[in-house]
Coordinates of C-alpha atoms in Angstrom, one line a residue:
M105 CA 19.0 99.3 87.7
S106 CA 17.2 96.1 86.8
S107 CA 17.8 93.0 88.9
V108 CA 20.6 90.7 88.0
T109 CA 19.7 87.3 86.8
V110 CA 22.0 84.2 86.2
A111 CA 20.9 81.4 83.9
C112 CA 22.7 78.3 82.6
V113 CA 22.3 78.6 78.8
A114 CA 24.4 75.5 77.9
A115 CA 24.7 72.6 80.3
E116 CA 27.9 71.4 78.6
G117 CA 29.6 69.8 81.6
C118 CA 33.0 71.1 80.4
G119 CA 36.0 69.7 82.2
I120 CA 37.6 73.2 81.9
G121 CA 35.3 75.6 80.0
E122 CA 37.2 78.7 79.0
S123 CA 37.7 81.6 76.5
P124 CA 34.1 82.8 75.8
V125 CA 34.0 85.1 72.8
W126 CA 30.9 86.6 71.3
E127 CA 30.6 86.3 67.5
E128 CA 28.2 89.1 66.5
A129 CA 27.9 87.9 62.8
S130 CA 26.3 84.6 63.8
G131 CA 24.8 85.6 67.2
S132 CA 26.9 82.8 68.8
L133 CA 29.2 82.3 71.7
L134 CA 32.5 80.6 71.1
F135 CA 34.2 78.8 74.0
V136 CA 36.6 75.9 74.5
D137 CA 36.9 72.9 76.8
I138 CA 40.6 72.5 77.5
A139 CA 40.1 69.1 79.0
S140 CA 38.4 67.5 76.0
G141 CA 40.2 69.4 73.3
K142 CA 37.1 70.9 71.8
V143 CA 36.2 74.3 70.4
S144 CA 32.4 74.9 70.6
R145 CA 29.9 77.4 69.3
W146 CA 26.6 78.0 71.1
D147 CA 23.9 79.5 68.8
S148 CA 21.9 82.0 70.9
L149 CA 18.8 81.6 68.6
T150 CA 18.5 77.8 68.5
G151 CA 20.4 77.0 71.7
L152 CA 22.4 74.3 69.8
V153 CA 26.1 73.7 70.4
R154 CA 28.4 72.6 67.6
S155 CA 32.0 71.5 68.3
L156 CA 35.3 71.0 66.5
A157 CA 37.7 68.5 68.1
V158 CA 41.5 69.1 68.0
D159 CA 44.5 66.9 68.8
A160 CA 45.7 68.6 72.0
P161 CA 44.3 70.8 74.9
V162 CA 42.7 73.9 73.3
S163 CA 42.8 76.8 75.7
S164 CA 41.6 79.9 73.8
V165 CA 39.8 80.9 70.7
A166 CA 39.5 84.2 68.9
L167 CA 37.9 85.7 65.8
R168 CA 40.0 86.1 62.6
R169 CA 39.5 88.9 60.1
A170 CA 40.2 86.6 57.1
G171 CA 37.4 84.3 58.3
G172 CA 37.3 81.4 60.6
Y173 CA 39.1 81.6 64.0
V174 CA 42.4 81.3 65.6
A175 CA 43.1 79.2 68.7
T176 CA 45.9 78.1 71.0
V177 CA 46.2 74.3 70.8
G178 CA 48.9 72.6 72.9
T179 CA 51.9 74.9 72.4
R180 CA 50.7 76.0 68.9
F181 CA 49.0 79.1 67.6
C182 CA 46.5 77.6 65.1
G183 CA 44.0 78.7 62.5
L184 CA 40.6 77.0 62.4
N185 CA 38.4 76.6 59.4
W186 CA 35.0 75.9 61.0
E187 CA 33.2 74.8 57.8
E188 CA 35.9 72.3 56.9
Q189 CA 36.6 71.3 60.5
A190 CA 40.3 71.9 59.7
V191 CA 43.2 73.0 61.9
T192 CA 46.4 74.7 60.6
T193 CA 49.5 75.4 62.6
L194 CA 50.6 79.1 62.4
A195 CA 53.5 79.0 64.9
A196 CA 54.8 77.0 67.9
V197 CA 56.4 78.0 71.2
D198 CA 58.1 76.5 74.3
G199 CA 59.8 73.8 72.2
D200 CA 62.2 73.1 75.1
K201 CA 59.3 72.5 77.6
P202 CA 57.3 69.4 76.5
N203 CA 55.2 69.5 79.6
N204 CA 53.8 73.0 78.8
R205 CA 50.6 74.1 77.1
F206 CA 49.0 77.4 76.3
N207 CA 46.4 78.8 78.5
D208 CA 44.3 82.0 78.0
G209 CA 44.6 84.2 75.0
K210 CA 43.0 87.3 73.4
V211 CA 43.5 89.6 70.4
D212 CA 44.8 93.1 71.1
P213 CA 43.3 96.3 69.4
A214 CA 46.0 96.1 66.7
G215 CA 45.1 92.5 65.7
R216 CA 47.9 90.6 67.5
F217 CA 47.0 87.4 69.3
F218 CA 48.3 87.5 72.8
A219 CA 48.5 84.2 74.7
G220 CA 50.5 82.7 77.6
T221 CA 51.7 79.2 78.6
M222 CA 51.9 77.2 81.8
A223 CA 53.1 73.7 82.9
E224 CA 50.4 71.0 82.7
E225 CA 48.6 70.6 86.0
T226 CA 48.7 67.4 88.1
A227 CA 45.5 68.6 89.8
P228 CA 43.6 71.9 89.5
A229 CA 46.0 74.8 90.1
V230 CA 48.8 72.3 91.1
L231 CA 51.7 72.4 88.7
E232 CA 55.4 73.0 88.3
R233 CA 55.8 76.8 88.9
H234 CA 57.5 79.5 86.8
Q235 CA 57.5 77.4 83.6
G236 CA 55.2 79.7 81.5
S237 CA 55.7 82.7 79.3
L238 CA 53.6 85.4 77.6
Y239 CA 53.7 85.7 73.8
A240 CA 52.0 87.4 70.9
L241 CA 51.5 86.1 67.4
H242 CA 51.7 89.1 65.0
P243 CA 49.7 89.3 61.9
D244 CA 52.8 88.7 59.8
G245 CA 53.5 85.4 61.6
R246 CA 56.2 86.6 63.9
V247 CA 56.0 85.4 67.5
V248 CA 57.2 87.8 70.2
K249 CA 58.0 86.7 73.8
F250 CA 57.4 89.3 76.4
F251 CA 58.5 87.6 79.6
D252 CA 58.8 84.2 81.3
Q253 CA 58.7 82.9 84.9
V254 CA 54.9 82.7 84.7
D255 CA 52.9 80.3 86.8
I256 CA 49.4 80.2 85.2
S257 CA 49.1 82.7 82.4
N258 CA 45.5 83.8 82.4
G259 CA 43.1 86.7 81.9
L260 CA 44.0 89.6 79.7
D261 CA 42.5 92.7 78.1
W262 CA 43.3 96.3 77.2
S263 CA 42.1 99.7 78.5
L264 CA 39.7 101.8 76.5
D265 CA 42.4 104.3 75.6
R266 CA 44.6 101.4 74.5
K267 CA 47.5 102.6 76.7
T268 CA 47.3 99.9 79.4
F269 CA 47.4 96.1 79.2
Y270 CA 45.8 94.1 82.0
Y271 CA 47.0 90.7 82.8
I272 CA 46.6 87.9 85.4
D273 CA 49.2 85.3 86.5
S274 CA 46.7 83.3 88.6
L275 CA 49.0 82.2 91.5
S276 CA 49.9 85.9 92.2
Y277 CA 46.3 86.3 93.2
A278 CA 46.3 89.8 91.6
V279 CA 45.4 91.7 88.5
D280 CA 48.4 93.5 87.0
A281 CA 48.7 96.4 84.6
F282 CA 51.4 97.3 82.1
D283 CA 52.0 100.4 80.0
Y284 CA 51.2 99.3 76.5
D285 CA 52.4 100.7 73.1
L286 CA 49.7 100.0 70.5
G287 CA 52.1 100.6 67.6
T288 CA 54.6 98.0 68.7
G289 CA 52.8 95.9 71.2
R290 CA 55.5 96.5 73.7
L291 CA 54.8 96.2 77.5
S292 CA 56.5 98.0 80.3
E293 CA 56.1 99.2 84.0
R294 CA 54.3 96.2 85.5
R295 CA 52.3 96.9 88.6
A296 CA 49.4 95.3 90.6
V297 CA 46.0 97.1 90.4
Y298 CA 43.9 94.7 92.4
R299 CA 44.7 91.9 94.9
L300 CA 42.0 89.3 95.5
E301 CA 40.7 88.6 99.0
E302 CA 40.9 85.0 100.2
E303 CA 37.2 84.2 99.7
E304 CA 37.4 85.4 96.1
G305 CA 39.5 82.4 95.2
I306 CA 42.0 82.4 92.3
P307 CA 41.8 85.0 89.5
D308 CA 41.2 83.4 86.1
G309 CA 39.8 84.9 82.9
M310 CA 38.9 88.6 82.6
C311 CA 37.3 91.2 80.4
I312 CA 36.7 94.9 80.3
D313 CA 33.4 96.8 80.0
A314 CA 32.5 100.0 78.2
D315 CA 33.2 102.0 81.4
G316 CA 36.7 100.7 81.6
K317 CA 36.1 98.5 84.6
L318 CA 37.4 94.9 84.7
W319 CA 35.3 91.8 85.3
V320 CA 37.4 88.9 86.8
A321 CA 36.3 85.3 87.0
C322 CA 37.1 83.8 90.4
Y323 CA 38.0 80.2 90.2
N324 CA 37.0 78.3 93.4
G325 CA 35.4 81.6 94.4
G326 CA 32.0 81.0 92.8
R327 CA 31.7 84.5 91.5
V328 CA 32.7 87.2 89.0
I329 CA 33.8 90.5 90.4
R330 CA 33.9 94.0 88.9
V331 CA 37.0 95.9 89.7
D332 CA 38.1 99.6 89.1
P333 CA 41.7 99.3 87.9
V334 CA 42.3 103.0 88.7
T335 CA 41.3 103.0 92.4
G336 CA 41.9 99.3 93.0
R337 CA 38.5 98.8 94.5
R338 CA 36.0 96.0 94.0
L339 CA 32.7 97.6 92.8
Q340 CA 30.4 94.6 92.4
T341 CA 30.2 90.8 93.0
V342 CA 28.0 88.5 91.0
R343 CA 27.7 85.0 92.5
L344 CA 27.1 81.9 90.4
P345 CA 25.7 78.5 91.3
V346 CA 29.1 76.9 90.6
D347 CA 32.5 77.3 92.4
K348 CA 34.9 76.8 89.4
V349 CA 34.2 80.0 87.5
T350 CA 36.8 80.4 84.7
S351 CA 36.2 83.3 82.4
C352 CA 33.8 85.9 81.1
C353 CA 32.9 88.1 78.1
F354 CA 30.2 90.4 77.1
G355 CA 27.8 89.5 74.3
G356 CA 24.2 89.5 73.1
A357 CA 22.6 92.0 70.7
D358 CA 24.0 95.1 72.5
Y359 CA 26.8 93.5 74.5
S360 CA 24.8 93.9 77.7
D361 CA 24.9 90.2 78.8
L362 CA 27.9 88.8 80.5
Y363 CA 28.7 85.2 79.5
V364 CA 30.6 83.1 82.0
T365 CA 32.3 79.7 81.6
S366 CA 33.0 77.2 84.3
A367 CA 34.8 73.9 85.0
R368 CA 34.0 70.6 86.8
E369 CA 37.5 69.0 86.6
G370 CA 38.6 68.0 90.1
M371 CA 35.1 67.8 91.6
D372 CA 34.0 64.5 93.2
G373 CA 30.5 63.0 93.0
A374 CA 29.3 64.6 96.2
W375 CA 30.5 68.1 95.1
L376 CA 28.9 67.6 91.6
S377 CA 25.6 66.5 93.2
K378 CA 25.4 69.9 94.9
Q379 CA 26.5 71.8 91.7
P380 CA 25.1 69.9 88.8
Q381 CA 25.6 72.9 86.4
A382 CA 29.4 72.8 87.0
G383 CA 31.1 73.1 83.6
G384 CA 28.1 74.9 82.1
I385 CA 27.9 78.2 80.3
F386 CA 26.0 81.0 82.1
K387 CA 24.4 84.2 81.0
V388 CA 24.3 87.1 83.5
S389 CA 21.6 89.7 82.6
G390 CA 20.6 93.0 84.1
L391 CA 24.0 94.3 85.1
G392 CA 23.3 97.8 83.7
V393 CA 26.6 97.9 81.9
K394 CA 27.8 96.9 78.4
G395 CA 30.9 95.4 77.0
L396 CA 32.8 95.8 73.8
A397 CA 33.0 93.7 70.6
P398 CA 36.0 91.5 70.6
N399 CA 39.1 92.2 68.5
S400 CA 39.9 90.0 65.5
F401 CA 43.3 88.6 64.6
A402 CA 44.6 90.5 61.6
G403 CA 46.7 87.7 60.1

């Protein structure tokens, strides 16, 4: 196995960098900065970053089969036309909770856009608890609510056989699994498959690799961990030069690079002087495993 290397490929200084998604067609990495309300695209060939500003915190972005992207903006599911820099509302949620916003989101294998909400933070990971819910936007425009009482709706992905949905509610400090019905999108039989150790910090974004193992970004833990959801064991730890690691996805020509987002919000000058790359986008190479192409929203 080749040695693992970590490089900062885009020193973006994101307040809260999140939701990395590889776009194979353009050889680019999409990501968002929740704090500044920007969706960005990093071109792996030129190294240039282009951005689209929206009118509220934007917490996740995903590919769309019809072209362009979908994103969660404030408490809205939106469509993004990159060329025209235009944002269209597709649906809205949590109308009775003006203090809420969406957080992480991802498209399932059937083309539904899953995303969850949370209360706005007063400081990193400090917020009114149990205010969030998990939703899915169906391709026909319907929104389905799965459950509420969520603290910080976060990482999500699906097993290779499409029968299990993995999900993180950050303040549970665990990765959960549900039985998942691909035909209907229904979830059942929730259980924990991995509980984080104290030094691993807070579980944030997550993705699955081609071997069915989960990669979990550890906020305040300065690392990404590889977990076997069947045995509940941690298999590997990759340390990064920043504490506030937020999410990850596989990308590159053959999906063998792991791209990792990070945050700098809540860090003072002394902390930032020790971690000047905080809020940057990192590429982890040499892991010896590959990921999968992301799903695209079918609506």
